[in-house]
Coordinates of C-alpha atoms in Angstrom, one line a residue:
M2 CA -21.4 9.6 -17.2
E3 CA -19.1 11.8 -19.3
N4 CA -18.8 14.3 -16.4
I5 CA -17.7 11.4 -14.1
K6 CA -15.1 10.2 -16.6
N7 CA -13.8 13.6 -17.2
S8 CA -13.4 14.2 -13.5
I9 CA -11.5 11.0 -13.1
I10 CA -9.1 11.7 -16.0
K11 CA -8.6 15.2 -14.7
A12 CA -7.5 13.8 -11.3
Y13 CA -5.0 11.5 -13.1
N14 CA -3.6 14.4 -14.9
F15 CA -3.4 16.4 -11.7
R16 CA -1.6 13.7 -9.8
H17 CA 2.2 13.7 -9.9
A18 CA 5.0 12.5 -7.6
C19 CA 5.2 15.6 -5.4
K20 CA 8.7 16.0 -4.1
E21 CA 8.0 18.8 -1.7
F22 CA 4.8 19.9 0.0
D23 CA 3.6 23.2 1.4
S24 CA 4.2 22.4 5.1
S25 CA 1.8 25.2 6.2
K26 CA -1.2 23.3 4.7
K27 CA -2.7 20.3 6.5
I28 CA -5.1 17.7 5.2
S29 CA -8.3 17.8 7.3
D30 CA -9.1 14.8 9.5
D31 CA -12.2 14.1 7.4
N32 CA -10.4 14.1 4.1
F33 CA -7.6 11.9 5.4
K34 CA -10.1 9.5 6.8
F35 CA -11.7 9.4 3.3
I36 CA -8.3 8.5 1.8
L37 CA -7.7 5.7 4.3
E38 CA -11.2 4.4 3.7
T39 CA -10.3 3.8 0.0
A40 CA -7.4 1.7 1.2
R41 CA -9.6 -0.3 3.6
L42 CA -12.0 -1.0 0.8
S43 CA -9.4 -2.1 -1.7
P44 CA -9.4 -5.6 -3.1
S45 CA -6.9 -8.3 -2.1
S46 CA -6.2 -11.9 -3.2
F47 CA -8.7 -14.2 -1.6
G48 CA -9.9 -11.1 0.3
F49 CA -7.2 -11.6 3.0
E50 CA -6.0 -8.0 3.4
P51 CA -2.3 -8.4 3.9
W52 CA -1.6 -4.8 4.9
K53 CA -1.3 -2.4 7.8
F54 CA -0.8 1.4 7.6
L55 CA 1.5 3.3 9.8
V56 CA 0.7 7.1 9.8
I57 CA 3.9 8.7 10.8
Q58 CA 3.0 12.1 12.3
D59 CA 5.7 12.2 15.0
I60 CA 8.2 14.9 13.8
S61 CA 11.1 13.3 15.7
L62 CA 10.5 9.9 14.1
R63 CA 10.4 11.5 10.7
E64 CA 13.8 13.1 11.4
E65 CA 15.2 9.7 12.3
L66 CA 13.7 8.2 9.1
K67 CA 15.1 10.9 6.8
P68 CA 18.7 9.6 6.6
L69 CA 17.4 6.1 5.8
C70 CA 15.0 7.3 3.1
W71 CA 16.9 8.9 0.2
G72 CA 13.7 9.1 -1.8
A73 CA 11.8 11.1 0.9
Q74 CA 14.2 13.9 1.6
G75 CA 11.7 16.6 0.6
Q76 CA 8.6 14.8 1.6
L77 CA 9.3 13.7 5.2
P78 CA 9.8 17.3 6.5
T79 CA 6.9 18.8 4.6
A80 CA 4.1 16.2 4.1
S81 CA 0.9 16.7 5.9
H82 CA 0.6 13.0 6.4
F83 CA 3.3 10.3 5.8
L84 CA 2.5 6.6 5.6
I85 CA 4.6 3.5 5.8
I86 CA 2.7 0.6 4.3
L87 CA 3.4 -2.8 5.9
S88 CA 2.9 -6.1 4.3
R89 CA 2.1 -9.3 6.2
N90 CA 4.8 -12.0 5.8
I91 CA 4.8 -15.8 5.5
N92 CA 4.0 -16.3 9.2
E93 CA 0.7 -14.5 8.6
M94 CA -0.1 -15.3 4.9
K95 CA 0.6 -19.1 4.7
Y96 CA -2.5 -21.1 4.2
D97 CA -2.3 -22.7 7.7
S98 CA -1.5 -19.6 9.7
K99 CA -3.6 -18.4 12.7
Y100 CA -4.2 -15.1 10.8
I101 CA -5.7 -16.8 7.8
L102 CA -7.9 -19.2 9.7
N103 CA -9.1 -16.5 12.1
F104 CA -9.8 -14.1 9.1
M105 CA -12.0 -16.7 7.4
E106 CA -13.9 -17.4 10.6
N107 CA -14.2 -13.9 12.3
V108 CA -13.8 -11.4 9.5
Q109 CA -15.2 -13.1 6.4
K110 CA -17.6 -15.0 8.7
L111 CA -17.6 -18.1 6.5
P112 CA -19.7 -21.1 7.5
S113 CA -17.7 -23.8 9.2
D114 CA -18.1 -26.2 6.3
V115 CA -16.9 -23.6 3.8
I116 CA -13.6 -22.7 5.6
P117 CA -11.8 -26.0 4.8
I118 CA -12.9 -25.8 1.2
K119 CA -11.6 -22.3 0.7
N120 CA -8.5 -23.1 2.6
K121 CA -7.8 -26.1 0.3
F122 CA -8.1 -23.8 -2.7
Y123 CA -5.8 -21.3 -1.0
K124 CA -3.2 -24.0 -0.2
D125 CA -3.2 -25.3 -3.8
F126 CA -2.8 -21.7 -5.1
Q127 CA 0.2 -21.0 -2.8
E128 CA 1.9 -24.4 -3.3
N129 CA 1.3 -25.2 -6.9
Q130 CA -0.3 -22.4 -9.0
F131 CA 1.8 -19.4 -7.9
K132 CA 4.5 -21.4 -6.0
L133 CA 4.6 -18.9 -3.2
L134 CA 6.0 -21.2 -0.6
E135 CA 9.4 -21.7 -2.4
S136 CA 10.8 -18.9 -0.2
D137 CA 9.8 -16.4 2.4
R138 CA 10.6 -13.6 -0.1
A139 CA 8.2 -15.1 -2.7
I140 CA 5.2 -14.8 -0.4
F141 CA 6.2 -11.4 0.9
D142 CA 6.6 -10.0 -2.6
W143 CA 3.2 -11.5 -3.5
A144 CA 1.6 -9.8 -0.5
C145 CA 3.5 -6.5 -1.3
K146 CA 1.8 -6.5 -4.8
Q147 CA -1.5 -6.3 -3.0
T148 CA -0.4 -3.3 -0.9
Y149 CA 0.3 -1.4 -4.1
I150 CA -3.4 -1.7 -4.9
T151 CA -4.2 0.3 -1.8
L152 CA -1.4 2.7 -2.6
A153 CA -2.8 3.4 -6.1
N154 CA -6.4 3.7 -4.8
M155 CA -5.3 6.2 -2.0
M156 CA -3.3 8.4 -4.5
T157 CA -6.2 8.4 -7.0
A158 CA -8.8 9.2 -4.4
A159 CA -6.6 12.0 -3.0
A160 CA -6.1 13.5 -6.4
Q161 CA -9.8 13.6 -7.0
I162 CA -10.2 15.9 -4.0
G163 CA -7.2 18.1 -4.8
I164 CA -4.7 16.4 -2.5
D165 CA -1.1 15.7 -3.7
S166 CA 0.9 12.5 -3.0
C167 CA 4.2 10.8 -3.7
P168 CA 4.8 7.0 -3.6
M169 CA 8.3 5.9 -2.5
E170 CA 10.5 2.9 -2.6
G171 CA 13.7 5.0 -2.1
F172 CA 14.7 3.7 1.3
D173 CA 17.0 1.2 3.0
K174 CA 14.5 -1.5 4.0
D175 CA 16.6 -3.2 6.6
Q176 CA 17.6 0.0 8.3
V177 CA 14.0 1.4 8.3
E178 CA 12.7 -1.9 9.8
N179 CA 15.4 -1.9 12.4
L180 CA 14.5 1.6 13.5
L181 CA 10.8 0.7 13.7
I182 CA 11.6 -2.5 15.7
N183 CA 13.7 -0.5 18.1
K184 CA 10.9 1.9 18.5
G185 CA 8.5 -0.9 19.3
I186 CA 6.4 -0.1 16.2
L187 CA 7.2 -3.1 14.0
D188 CA 6.8 -6.8 14.8
K189 CA 8.8 -8.7 12.3
N190 CA 7.0 -11.9 13.2
H191 CA 4.0 -10.5 11.4
F192 CA 5.0 -7.6 9.1
D193 CA 7.7 -6.2 6.8
V194 CA 7.9 -2.8 5.2
S195 CA 6.4 -2.7 1.7
C196 CA 6.5 1.0 0.6
M197 CA 5.8 4.5 1.6
V198 CA 3.6 7.4 0.5
A199 CA 3.3 11.0 1.4
F200 CA 0.2 13.2 1.2
G201 CA -0.2 17.0 1.3
Y202 CA -0.5 20.1 -0.9
R203 CA 2.1 20.9 -3.5
K204 CA 4.5 23.8 -2.8
A205 CA 4.8 24.5 -6.5
D206 CA 3.4 23.1 -9.8
P207 CA 5.4 20.4 -11.6
Q208 CA 8.2 21.7 -13.7
F209 CA 7.5 19.3 -16.5
A210 CA 4.3 18.1 -18.2
K211 CA 3.2 14.6 -17.6
T212 CA 4.7 12.2 -20.2
R213 CA 3.2 8.8 -21.0
Q214 CA 3.4 6.5 -24.1
S215 CA 0.3 6.4 -26.3
L216 CA -2.2 3.6 -25.8
D217 CA -1.2 1.9 -29.1
K218 CA 2.3 1.5 -27.7
I219 CA 1.2 -0.3 -24.5
V220 CA -2.1 -2.2 -25.5
E221 CA -2.4 -5.2 -27.8
W222 CA -5.8 -6.4 -28.7
I223 CA -5.9 -10.2 -29.3

């Protein structure tokens, strides 16, 4: 048990927001499939998985993305693998959408008498408890929160096998989405861009040690 805990904490200390990767080093197919699998197995609200992952390996597309992504100037040209994480929008995540009803029936394989019961709870949650239907943005932001669970799980899993990463929000969302739409990659009827993350092997060690507040500053026991 102590060895496992030490290994996990070591990975957290190893992980940092890598600004530039060694472009000569590539992540193996097996290792990257492992990273993606940790995303696939991540939890989501009601288990409805509001995400999709675009693995951007096309160099020309990365070049077109670069002027639109101020936070990825060093990562886009050098990362072994570059992901754009999409989040499903209100057309997909509203309680009465085809996606939700199909998901309960064909993915979760719920009994026919259970589906309306779960859907009723989901409707009440969206309408009254979290008030997600007050705007399209509210439900999109809620779905985005869940994509960040996959983001964290992928980065932690990568760190545990010695692979570096960098999460990114530094991009012009509208321009990135327009580019992906024009390329036939993004369907705005179903998805919007949530965030990005790059994976690879660091070109150099971090210049500064990791800084965090102590537990007593961020934890209150009641």
